[in-house]
Coordinates of C-alpha atoms in Angstrom, one line a residue:
Chain V
M145 CA -243.1 9.0 29.4
I146 CA -243.0 5.9 28.5
P147 CA -240.5 3.8 28.8
G148 CA -239.0 6.6 31.4
W149 CA -237.1 7.0 35.0
E150 CA -237.3 9.9 37.9
H151 CA -236.3 9.9 41.4
F152 CA -238.5 10.7 44.1
E153 CA -238.4 12.4 47.3
H154 CA -236.8 10.9 50.2
E155 CA -235.0 13.3 53.2
A156 CA -231.8 11.3 53.7
D157 CA -232.0 8.8 50.7
V158 CA -233.1 8.7 46.9
G159 CA -235.8 7.2 45.6
V160 CA -235.4 5.1 42.2
R161 CA -238.9 4.6 40.3
G162 CA -238.7 3.0 36.3
R163 CA -241.8 2.8 34.6
G164 CA -242.3 0.7 31.2
R165 CA -244.9 -1.2 29.0
T166 CA -243.7 -4.6 30.5
E167 CA -241.9 -5.2 33.9
A168 CA -238.9 -6.1 32.4
E169 CA -238.7 -2.5 30.8
A170 CA -239.7 -1.1 34.1
F171 CA -237.2 -2.8 35.7
E172 CA -234.4 -1.5 32.9
Q173 CA -235.5 1.6 33.8
A174 CA -235.2 1.6 37.0
A175 CA -231.5 0.5 36.8
L176 CA -231.1 4.0 34.9
A177 CA -232.2 5.6 37.9
L178 CA -229.9 4.0 39.9
T179 CA -227.3 4.6 37.7
A180 CA -228.6 8.1 37.9
V181 CA -228.0 8.4 41.7
S182 CA -224.3 8.8 41.0
V183 CA -223.8 9.6 36.7
D184 CA -225.5 10.9 34.2
P185 CA -226.5 7.4 31.6
A186 CA -225.9 9.8 28.9
R187 CA -222.5 10.3 29.6
V188 CA -221.6 6.2 29.7
A189 CA -220.1 5.0 26.8
A190 CA -221.4 1.3 26.7
T191 CA -218.1 -0.5 26.1
E192 CA -218.6 -3.4 28.7
R193 CA -221.1 -5.8 29.1
V194 CA -222.1 -7.3 32.7
D195 CA -224.8 -10.8 32.4
V196 CA -226.9 -10.7 35.8
R197 CA -228.8 -13.8 36.9
C198 CA -231.6 -13.8 40.0
E199 CA -234.0 -15.8 41.2
A200 CA -235.8 -14.5 44.1
P201 CA -239.5 -16.0 45.7
D202 CA -242.1 -12.8 44.3
H203 CA -241.1 -9.8 42.2
E204 CA -240.5 -7.2 44.4
L205 CA -238.0 -9.0 46.3
L206 CA -236.3 -10.0 42.6
L207 CA -236.1 -6.0 41.5
I208 CA -234.2 -5.8 45.0
D209 CA -232.1 -8.6 43.4
W210 CA -231.2 -6.8 40.4
L211 CA -230.7 -3.5 42.0
S212 CA -228.7 -4.9 44.3
R213 CA -226.8 -7.0 41.7
L214 CA -225.9 -3.6 39.9
V215 CA -224.8 -1.9 43.3
Y216 CA -222.2 -4.6 43.5
E217 CA -220.8 -5.2 39.8
M218 CA -220.1 -0.9 39.8
A219 CA -218.4 -1.9 43.0
V220 CA -216.4 -5.0 42.6
G221 CA -215.6 -3.5 38.7
H222 CA -215.6 0.0 39.5
L223 CA -217.9 0.5 36.6
V224 CA -220.8 2.7 35.5
F225 CA -223.7 1.9 33.5
G226 CA -225.6 3.3 30.6
K227 CA -227.9 1.0 29.1
F228 CA -229.8 -2.1 30.4
E229 CA -231.6 -5.4 29.6
V230 CA -233.9 -7.4 31.1
W231 CA -235.6 -10.5 30.2
I232 CA -238.3 -12.0 33.1
D233 CA -239.5 -15.3 33.2
G234 CA -241.6 -16.1 36.6
G235 CA -238.8 -15.8 39.3
C236 CA -235.9 -15.4 37.7
L237 CA -234.3 -12.8 36.4
R238 CA -231.5 -12.3 33.4
G239 CA -230.0 -8.6 32.7
A240 CA -227.0 -7.6 30.8
A241 CA -225.6 -4.1 31.5
W242 CA -223.0 -2.1 29.4
G243 CA -221.2 0.6 31.2
E244 CA -217.4 1.4 31.2
R245 CA -214.8 2.0 34.1
V246 CA -215.5 5.1 36.3
D247 CA -213.9 8.0 35.1
P248 CA -213.6 10.7 38.1
A249 CA -212.9 13.5 35.4
R250 CA -215.6 12.4 32.7
H251 CA -218.4 11.4 34.8
E252 CA -218.0 13.3 37.9
P253 CA -219.7 10.7 39.8
A254 CA -221.4 12.1 42.4
V255 CA -222.2 9.8 45.7
E256 CA -222.1 5.7 45.5
V257 CA -225.1 3.5 46.3
K258 CA -224.3 1.6 49.8
G259 CA -227.4 -0.3 49.2
V260 CA -230.8 -1.2 48.1
S261 CA -234.2 -1.3 50.7
Y262 CA -237.1 -2.1 51.2
L263 CA -238.6 1.4 51.7
A264 CA -241.4 2.4 49.6
L265 CA -240.6 -0.9 47.1
R266 CA -243.2 -1.5 44.5
V267 CA -243.5 -4.0 41.5
G268 CA -246.5 -4.1 39.7
P269 CA -249.2 -2.6 37.6
E270 CA -250.6 0.6 37.1
P271 CA -254.0 1.7 35.9
D272 CA -252.9 2.8 32.9
G273 CA -251.5 -0.9 31.9
N274 CA -248.3 0.2 31.9
W275 CA -245.7 -1.7 34.5
V276 CA -243.8 0.2 37.6
A277 CA -240.8 -0.6 39.8
Q278 CA -239.5 1.3 42.4
C279 CA -237.6 1.4 45.7
V280 CA -235.3 4.0 48.3
V281 CA -231.4 3.8 47.7
D282 CA -229.3 4.2 50.3
V283 CA -226.8 6.5 49.5
Chain A
M80 CA -244.9 16.3 63.0
N81 CA -248.3 17.4 64.9
T82 CA -247.6 18.0 68.5
A83 CA -251.0 17.7 69.6
T84 CA -250.8 14.0 69.2
L85 CA -248.2 13.7 71.8
N86 CA -247.7 14.3 75.3
R87 CA -245.2 16.0 76.5
L88 CA -243.4 14.7 79.3
D89 CA -241.0 17.1 80.0
D90 CA -238.9 20.2 78.5
W91 CA -237.4 18.2 76.3
A92 CA -239.3 14.9 76.1
W93 CA -242.6 14.2 73.7
E94 CA -244.1 10.9 73.9
I95 CA -246.0 8.8 71.2
P96 CA -248.6 7.3 73.3
K97 CA -249.2 3.3 72.7
S98 CA -251.4 2.3 70.1
G99 CA -252.4 -0.2 68.2
T100 CA -249.5 -3.1 67.8
M101 CA -247.0 -1.1 70.0
R102 CA -245.4 -2.9 72.5
V103 CA -244.0 0.4 74.3
P104 CA -244.3 3.9 73.6
G105 CA -242.2 6.0 71.5
I106 CA -240.1 8.9 72.9
I107 CA -238.3 11.8 70.9
F108 CA -235.7 13.7 72.3
A109 CA -236.7 17.5 70.9
S110 CA -237.4 21.1 71.3
E111 CA -241.2 22.3 70.2
E112 CA -239.3 23.7 66.9
L113 CA -237.1 20.3 66.6
V114 CA -240.1 17.8 66.9
G115 CA -242.6 20.1 64.8
G116 CA -239.9 20.2 61.8
M117 CA -240.1 15.9 62.1
D118 CA -241.5 14.4 59.2
E119 CA -244.8 12.7 60.3
K120 CA -242.7 9.8 58.4
V121 CA -240.0 9.8 61.5
R122 CA -243.9 9.0 63.7
E123 CA -244.9 6.5 61.3
Q124 CA -241.2 4.6 61.6
M125 CA -240.7 5.1 65.8
S126 CA -244.6 3.6 65.7
N127 CA -243.7 0.1 63.7
V128 CA -240.0 -0.4 66.0
A129 CA -242.4 -0.2 68.9
S130 CA -244.2 -2.8 67.6
L131 CA -241.4 -5.5 67.1
P132 CA -241.7 -8.3 69.4
G133 CA -239.0 -8.7 72.8
I134 CA -238.3 -4.7 72.6
V135 CA -238.0 -2.9 75.9
Q136 CA -238.8 0.0 77.8
A137 CA -239.5 2.4 74.3
A138 CA -238.3 3.3 70.9
Y139 CA -236.4 6.3 71.1
A140 CA -235.4 9.6 68.6
M141 CA -232.6 11.3 69.6
P142 CA -233.0 15.2 68.2
D143 CA -231.4 14.9 64.4
A144 CA -234.1 12.3 63.7
H145 CA -235.2 12.3 60.1
W146 CA -237.2 10.1 58.0
G147 CA -234.8 6.3 57.3
Y148 CA -235.9 3.0 55.8
G149 CA -237.5 0.8 58.5
F150 CA -235.9 2.9 61.6
P151 CA -235.6 6.3 61.5
I152 CA -232.3 7.6 61.4
G153 CA -231.3 9.0 65.1
G154 CA -233.5 6.1 66.5
V155 CA -232.6 3.7 69.4
A156 CA -233.8 0.6 70.4
A157 CA -233.4 -1.9 72.7
F158 CA -234.7 -5.6 72.4
D159 CA -234.7 -8.3 74.9
P160 CA -233.6 -12.1 73.7
Q161 CA -235.0 -13.6 76.4
E162 CA -238.5 -12.0 75.5
G163 CA -238.0 -13.5 72.0
G164 CA -236.1 -9.9 71.2
V165 CA -235.4 -9.4 67.3
V166 CA -232.6 -8.4 65.8
S167 CA -233.0 -6.4 62.7
A168 CA -230.4 -5.7 59.6
G169 CA -232.7 -2.8 59.0
G170 CA -232.2 -1.3 62.3
V171 CA -228.0 -1.0 62.2
G172 CA -228.6 0.2 58.4
F173 CA -226.4 -0.4 55.0
D174 CA -223.2 1.4 56.9
I175 CA -222.4 -0.9 59.7
S176 CA -220.6 0.8 62.0
C177 CA -220.7 3.9 60.0
G178 CA -218.7 6.7 63.1
V179 CA -216.4 9.2 63.7
R180 CA -212.8 9.6 65.3
T181 CA -211.0 13.1 66.0
L182 CA -207.4 13.5 66.4
L183 CA -205.6 16.1 68.5
T184 CA -203.1 17.8 66.7
A185 CA -200.7 20.2 68.2
L186 CA -201.0 23.1 66.1
S187 CA -203.0 25.6 66.0
V188 CA -205.1 27.9 63.6
E189 CA -202.3 30.0 63.3
D190 CA -200.1 27.1 62.7
I191 CA -202.0 26.0 59.9
E192 CA -202.2 29.0 58.1
P193 CA -199.5 29.1 56.0
L194 CA -199.7 25.5 56.1
R195 CA -203.5 25.0 54.4
A196 CA -202.7 24.3 50.7
Q197 CA -200.2 21.7 51.3
L198 CA -202.4 20.1 53.7
A199 CA -205.1 20.2 51.8
D200 CA -203.6 19.0 48.6
G201 CA -201.5 16.6 50.6
L202 CA -204.7 15.4 52.7
F203 CA -206.7 14.8 49.1
Q204 CA -203.9 13.3 47.5
H205 CA -203.2 10.6 50.1
V206 CA -206.1 9.7 51.2
P207 CA -208.6 7.6 48.7
A208 CA -212.0 9.3 48.4
G209 CA -214.7 9.5 46.5
V210 CA -217.0 7.0 43.7
G211 CA -214.5 4.1 42.6
S212 CA -211.4 5.7 44.4
T213 CA -209.3 2.4 45.3
S214 CA -207.0 1.5 48.5
R215 CA -203.2 0.9 48.1
L216 CA -203.6 -1.6 50.5
R217 CA -204.8 -5.8 49.2
L218 CA -205.7 -8.1 51.9
D219 CA -205.0 -11.6 51.5
E220 CA -207.8 -13.9 52.3
R221 CA -205.8 -14.8 55.8
E222 CA -205.0 -11.1 56.6
L223 CA -209.0 -10.3 55.6
T224 CA -210.2 -12.8 58.2
A225 CA -208.0 -10.9 60.8
M226 CA -208.8 -7.7 60.1
L227 CA -212.7 -8.7 60.7
N228 CA -211.2 -10.4 64.0
G229 CA -209.5 -8.0 65.1
G230 CA -210.6 -4.5 64.3
A231 CA -208.2 -1.5 65.2
R232 CA -205.7 -3.6 67.0
W233 CA -205.2 -6.0 64.1
A234 CA -204.6 -2.7 62.1
V235 CA -202.2 -1.3 64.5
G236 CA -200.5 -5.0 64.5
A237 CA -199.9 -4.3 61.1
G238 CA -198.1 -1.5 61.5
Y239 CA -201.4 1.6 61.1
G240 CA -200.7 3.5 64.0
Q241 CA -199.8 3.1 67.6
P242 CA -201.2 0.7 70.8
A243 CA -202.0 4.0 72.4
D244 CA -204.6 4.3 69.8
L245 CA -206.6 1.2 71.2
G246 CA -207.9 3.2 74.7
R247 CA -209.1 5.7 73.0
I248 CA -211.7 3.4 70.7
E249 CA -215.1 1.9 71.8
Q250 CA -214.9 -1.6 72.9
G251 CA -211.1 -1.2 72.9
G252 CA -210.4 -1.2 69.0
R253 CA -212.1 -4.4 68.5
Y254 CA -216.3 -6.2 68.7
D255 CA -215.9 -9.8 70.5
G256 CA -218.1 -11.8 69.2
A257 CA -217.3 -10.7 65.6
D258 CA -217.8 -14.0 62.9
P259 CA -215.8 -13.6 59.8
A260 CA -217.2 -17.3 58.7
Q261 CA -220.6 -15.4 58.5
V262 CA -219.2 -12.8 55.9
S263 CA -219.8 -14.0 52.5
G264 CA -217.0 -14.4 49.7
E265 CA -219.1 -11.5 48.1
A266 CA -218.1 -8.6 51.1
R267 CA -215.3 -10.1 51.3
H268 CA -214.3 -9.2 47.5
R269 CA -216.4 -6.0 47.7
Q270 CA -213.9 -5.1 50.3
V271 CA -210.4 -6.1 48.2
D272 CA -209.2 -2.5 47.3
E273 CA -211.4 -0.6 50.1
M274 CA -209.4 -1.0 53.4
G275 CA -208.5 2.5 53.9
T276 CA -210.8 4.6 51.6
L277 CA -213.4 7.5 53.0
G278 CA -216.3 6.7 50.3
S279 CA -218.7 9.7 49.3
G280 CA -222.1 11.2 50.3
N281 CA -222.1 12.6 53.6
H282 CA -218.6 10.8 54.7
Y283 CA -215.7 13.6 55.2
L284 CA -212.3 13.9 56.8
E285 CA -211.9 17.4 58.5
L286 CA -209.4 19.7 60.1
Q287 CA -211.3 21.9 62.4
A288 CA -210.4 24.6 64.9
V289 CA -211.7 24.5 68.7
T290 CA -213.7 28.2 68.3
D291 CA -215.2 27.6 72.1
V292 CA -214.8 25.6 75.2
Y293 CA -218.2 24.9 77.5
D294 CA -216.6 23.3 80.1
P295 CA -212.9 24.2 80.7
A296 CA -211.9 21.1 82.9
T297 CA -213.4 18.2 80.8
A298 CA -212.3 20.2 77.5
D299 CA -208.6 19.8 79.2
A300 CA -208.9 16.5 80.1
F301 CA -209.7 16.0 76.2
G302 CA -206.9 17.6 75.0
L303 CA -209.1 20.7 73.7
A304 CA -208.4 24.6 74.1
V305 CA -209.8 27.2 72.0
G306 CA -207.5 28.1 68.5
A307 CA -206.3 24.1 68.7
V308 CA -206.8 22.3 65.9
V309 CA -208.1 18.7 65.4
V310 CA -209.1 16.5 62.3
S311 CA -212.5 14.3 62.4
I312 CA -213.1 11.3 60.2
H313 CA -216.5 10.3 59.4
C314 CA -217.0 6.8 57.5
G315 CA -218.0 3.3 58.2
S316 CA -217.1 -0.3 56.8
R317 CA -217.3 0.3 53.0
G318 CA -218.6 -2.1 50.3
L319 CA -217.9 -5.0 53.3
G320 CA -220.6 -3.6 55.6
H321 CA -223.1 -2.4 52.9
Q322 CA -223.0 -6.0 51.2
V323 CA -223.0 -8.0 54.9
A324 CA -226.5 -5.7 55.3
T325 CA -227.9 -6.4 51.8
E326 CA -227.4 -10.4 52.3
F327 CA -228.8 -10.4 55.6
A328 CA -231.8 -8.4 55.5
R329 CA -232.6 -10.6 52.4
R330 CA -232.7 -13.4 54.4
M331 CA -234.7 -11.9 57.2
V332 CA -236.9 -10.6 54.7
I333 CA -237.5 -14.5 54.1
E334 CA -237.0 -16.3 57.0
G335 CA -238.7 -13.2 59.4
P336 CA -241.9 -14.7 58.9
G337 CA -241.4 -18.4 59.8
Y338 CA -240.8 -16.4 63.1
G339 CA -244.6 -15.7 63.4
I340 CA -243.2 -11.8 63.0
R341 CA -245.9 -9.5 61.3
L342 CA -244.6 -6.4 60.2
A343 CA -245.8 -3.4 58.9
D344 CA -242.9 -2.4 56.6
R345 CA -240.8 -4.9 54.9
E346 CA -237.4 -2.8 55.7
L347 CA -238.3 -3.6 59.0
A348 CA -237.4 -7.0 58.6
S349 CA -236.3 -8.8 61.9
V350 CA -235.8 -12.5 63.5
P351 CA -235.4 -13.3 66.8
I352 CA -232.2 -12.9 68.2
D353 CA -231.8 -16.5 69.5
S354 CA -232.3 -17.7 65.8
P355 CA -229.8 -19.5 63.5
V356 CA -229.8 -16.5 61.3
G357 CA -230.0 -13.8 64.1
R358 CA -226.9 -15.5 65.5
D359 CA -225.2 -15.1 62.1
Y360 CA -226.4 -11.8 61.1
F361 CA -225.0 -10.9 64.9
G362 CA -221.3 -12.4 63.9
A363 CA -221.1 -11.1 60.5
M364 CA -222.4 -7.4 61.9
L365 CA -219.5 -7.1 64.6
A366 CA -216.9 -8.0 61.7
A367 CA -218.4 -5.6 59.6
A368 CA -218.2 -3.4 62.4
N369 CA -214.6 -4.6 63.0
C370 CA -213.9 -3.5 59.2
A371 CA -215.0 -0.2 59.9
L372 CA -212.8 0.2 63.1
A373 CA -209.5 -1.0 60.7
N374 CA -210.9 1.2 58.1
R375 CA -210.7 4.4 60.5
Q376 CA -207.6 3.2 61.9
I377 CA -205.9 3.0 58.4
L378 CA -207.3 6.4 57.4
A379 CA -205.6 8.4 60.6
H380 CA -202.4 6.6 59.9
F381 CA -202.7 8.3 56.3
V382 CA -203.8 11.7 58.4
R383 CA -200.6 11.0 60.0
E384 CA -198.4 10.4 57.6
V385 CA -199.7 13.8 55.5
F386 CA -198.7 16.2 58.8
E387 CA -195.6 14.4 58.8
R388 CA -194.6 15.1 55.6
V389 CA -195.9 19.0 55.5
T390 CA -195.8 20.0 59.5
G391 CA -193.2 17.8 60.3
D392 CA -195.4 16.5 63.0
G393 CA -197.5 13.4 62.3
N394 CA -197.5 12.5 66.1
L395 CA -201.1 12.8 66.4
S396 CA -203.1 11.6 69.6
L397 CA -206.6 9.8 69.1
L398 CA -209.2 11.6 71.6
Y399 CA -212.0 9.0 70.5
D400 CA -213.5 7.0 67.9
V401 CA -217.2 6.2 68.4
S402 CA -219.8 4.3 65.9
H403 CA -223.2 5.6 65.4
N404 CA -224.5 2.7 63.1
V405 CA -224.2 -0.4 65.2
C406 CA -226.0 -2.7 67.4
S407 CA -224.5 -4.2 70.8
L408 CA -225.0 -6.5 73.6
E409 CA -225.4 -3.9 76.6
T410 CA -226.3 -4.9 79.8
H411 CA -228.8 -1.9 81.4
E412 CA -231.0 -1.7 84.4
I413 CA -234.2 -1.6 83.3
A414 CA -237.6 -1.5 85.7
G415 CA -235.4 -2.2 88.4
R416 CA -233.6 -5.2 87.1
R417 CA -230.6 -5.4 85.3
R418 CA -230.9 -7.1 81.5
D419 CA -228.6 -7.8 78.6
V420 CA -230.3 -6.4 75.9
Y421 CA -229.6 -5.8 72.0
V422 CA -229.2 -2.1 71.5
H423 CA -229.9 -0.5 67.5
R424 CA -228.5 2.6 67.4
K425 CA -228.8 4.1 63.8
G426 CA -227.8 7.5 63.9
A427 CA -226.8 7.7 67.4
T428 CA -224.0 7.6 69.2
R429 CA -223.3 5.7 72.5
S430 CA -222.7 8.6 75.5
L431 CA -221.4 6.8 78.8
G432 CA -221.0 8.8 81.6
P433 CA -218.3 8.8 84.5
G434 CA -217.4 5.5 85.7
A435 CA -219.0 3.4 83.0
A436 CA -217.3 -0.2 82.1
D437 CA -216.4 1.0 78.6
V438 CA -215.3 5.0 78.9
P439 CA -211.2 5.1 78.7
A440 CA -209.5 4.3 82.0
D441 CA -207.9 8.0 82.1
L442 CA -210.9 9.3 81.7
K443 CA -213.2 7.6 83.6
A444 CA -213.9 10.5 85.9
I445 CA -215.3 12.7 83.1
G446 CA -217.3 10.4 81.0
Q447 CA -216.8 9.5 77.0
P448 CA -215.9 11.7 74.5
V449 CA -219.3 11.8 72.0
L450 CA -218.4 13.2 68.2
I451 CA -221.2 14.9 66.8
G452 CA -220.4 16.0 63.2
G453 CA -222.0 18.8 61.8
S454 CA -222.4 19.9 58.0
M455 CA -219.2 21.2 56.0
G456 CA -220.2 24.7 56.5
T457 CA -221.4 25.0 60.1
C458 CA -219.6 23.2 63.1
S459 CA -219.0 20.1 65.0
Y460 CA -219.1 19.6 68.8
I461 CA -217.4 17.5 71.3
L462 CA -219.7 16.2 73.9
A463 CA -219.2 14.1 76.8
G464 CA -221.5 11.4 78.2
T465 CA -223.6 12.0 80.7
A466 CA -225.0 9.1 83.8
A467 CA -228.4 10.7 82.9
S468 CA -228.0 9.2 79.5
E469 CA -228.2 5.8 80.9
T470 CA -231.9 6.6 82.2
R471 CA -233.0 8.1 79.4
A472 CA -232.2 6.5 76.2
F473 CA -229.6 3.7 77.1
S474 CA -226.6 5.7 77.0
S475 CA -227.2 7.7 73.7
A476 CA -227.0 11.0 72.2
C477 CA -227.5 12.7 68.8
H478 CA -224.8 11.8 65.9
G479 CA -224.8 14.8 63.3
A480 CA -226.9 17.6 62.3
G481 CA -229.2 15.0 60.0
R482 CA -230.8 16.1 57.1
C483 CA -233.8 18.7 56.3
Q484 CA -233.1 18.5 52.7
S485 CA -233.1 15.9 49.9
R486 CA -230.2 15.7 47.5
S487 CA -232.2 16.5 44.7
Q488 CA -233.9 19.9 46.2
S489 CA -230.6 20.3 47.5
M490 CA -228.8 19.9 44.3
R491 CA -231.3 22.1 42.7
Q492 CA -230.8 25.4 44.9
N493 CA -227.1 24.8 44.8
R494 CA -224.1 24.6 42.2
G495 CA -221.5 22.8 43.7
E496 CA -218.6 25.7 42.5
D497 CA -221.1 28.3 44.4
V498 CA -220.7 26.1 47.6
V499 CA -217.3 25.9 47.3
E500 CA -217.0 30.0 46.3
R501 CA -219.0 30.9 49.6
L502 CA -217.3 28.3 51.7
R503 CA -213.9 29.8 50.4
R504 CA -215.0 33.4 50.9
R505 CA -215.5 32.1 55.0
H506 CA -211.9 30.2 54.6
I507 CA -213.3 27.1 54.8
T508 CA -211.2 25.0 51.9
I509 CA -213.5 22.1 49.7
K510 CA -211.5 19.6 48.1
S511 CA -213.8 16.9 46.3
R512 CA -214.1 14.8 42.9
S513 CA -217.3 15.8 42.6
L514 CA -218.9 19.5 42.6
R515 CA -222.4 17.6 42.3
G516 CA -221.9 15.9 45.2
V517 CA -220.8 19.4 46.9
A518 CA -224.0 20.9 45.4
E519 CA -225.9 17.7 47.6
E520 CA -224.3 18.1 50.8
A521 CA -224.4 21.8 50.2
P522 CA -224.8 23.2 54.3
T523 CA -228.2 24.4 53.8
A524 CA -229.3 20.7 52.9
Y525 CA -228.8 20.0 56.9
K526 CA -230.6 20.8 60.3
D527 CA -228.7 23.7 62.3
V528 CA -226.5 21.9 64.3
N529 CA -226.5 24.1 67.1
A530 CA -230.2 23.4 67.9
V531 CA -229.6 20.0 67.8
V532 CA -226.7 20.0 70.1
E533 CA -228.1 22.8 72.9
V534 CA -231.2 20.0 73.0
T535 CA -229.2 16.9 73.1
H536 CA -227.6 19.3 76.2
A537 CA -230.4 20.2 77.7
A538 CA -232.0 16.9 77.9
G539 CA -229.4 15.6 79.5
L540 CA -228.1 13.0 76.7
A541 CA -224.5 14.2 76.8
R542 CA -223.1 17.1 77.9
K543 CA -221.5 20.5 75.8
V544 CA -217.6 20.4 76.0
A545 CA -216.3 22.3 72.8
R546 CA -217.3 23.3 69.6
L547 CA -215.0 22.6 66.2
A548 CA -215.3 24.4 62.7
P549 CA -213.9 23.1 59.6
L550 CA -211.1 25.2 58.2
I551 CA -210.4 22.2 55.5
C552 CA -213.0 19.1 54.4
V553 CA -212.4 16.6 51.9
K554 CA -215.7 15.5 50.4
G555 CA -215.6 11.8 49.5

């Protein structure tokens, strides 16, 4: 389904993949896949907004920076996110993440993401014209 | 992995012959069954590591090796700065200095039984574990810098544990060469409320019973006897280490090509050891390793507090503390010459034999304790380092069972409640805030740790001393 996200298999860690009609939408979906490693995004209330800005020399690194920034914001704010918006202009990304403070009883977080790896990293259009943004994250 | 394309060197060692861009061969320590069960990606990743500049002797994989990112998990590789050798953030991983610490108790399994519920509840409440858990400790900037310089030595000075602990931690509780100035403000910020937290995923705090002793003399020297109870802690450098790895992997991806390093995979991003970013990373990584040593020292203090309250005896002595995700500067004899090399161990434990410099003074004649964690439903092992391991693989051994199933596979096959109940029937108490986390960490997701340890022993990488079975497991 477009837009949509999924996890793909990796023996020790987890692959996160977002698909969208645009690159920005694929980045938003990849962020949902990242969140879903830990919690069900549908169970997260969008009560707090965090703004993110990244700049990178290529769009694969831009994906790494976007997801790494979300890992950082989740860690220092003890947050979980359930909704994202992304705007990409050249090598610059502006993003917004909505979520709330993690509640172990309600969210049942499974595992924290330690970092975003460059393994299986891919950002680009697919033959059907939709965009994919993916990589493996370390848990 | 298809064994037909490997050269069998002996009963327990398999060679990936040099081909293409490989500068050295790859060597996998495994039985035919274990190597056959390894993913082809392990071969691909080992070949990529064997192609990096300045690698010496061989790229090694331990019997628990599995597909990682960049380097395989269970991988060991040494690089010589005199030959343009590199350092790689991906070769250490995100959880810098993740490792295992084992504490000895004066109690037997029979002593523990009436206190099982109190101990399980006490540890679960007193030791922060799981996603979003925070510590009671708050370090200011000055204390944080002192911690990054001092590791477990700083923690003991701050009142966590005893000076005697330091002799039973690798490097005496502190990695020399740490450079806290290279640890960013964001990495420090991630650690503000994470000192003394266990984390999540495969991290654990376990009460374990010694079920088997294979070498009575060594077990006696280590303080282990059948029926005795020990406590093991598996965790690392928490958010600070994760952020250091994130930032330096990015710098290496961007700056590596400027040094003419061509990569098969961006995750292998490396830079020369003798380069500004190489030196900065090494200093920051060692500071993060000190953070891990301090973290495990504080966690041990929390465990001692719970034991004091519940059993009246909080005097748990430390058997050993050893990292299995780290890069260290070591001297090894390579082709008849002693050389200083940077050894990356990603999911591999140091295994120093008798007489080696970093073996604790009172264990010098025996060798370093090698701590191998299993899954929460199987068992763990205590081994001892061997002299043979030095020539086999730069004094290295396996680090655990190694996963054989992805997290989603394990979750599809297991419900957390069922895993907890199955283990309860086997007298293993699981305490976790996340049933999904328990399902993802179910024992069936891991390889048979017994097989991994048998090969480690038979291959001479380390020798079996004792086997431990879980009694209580606090999962992150």
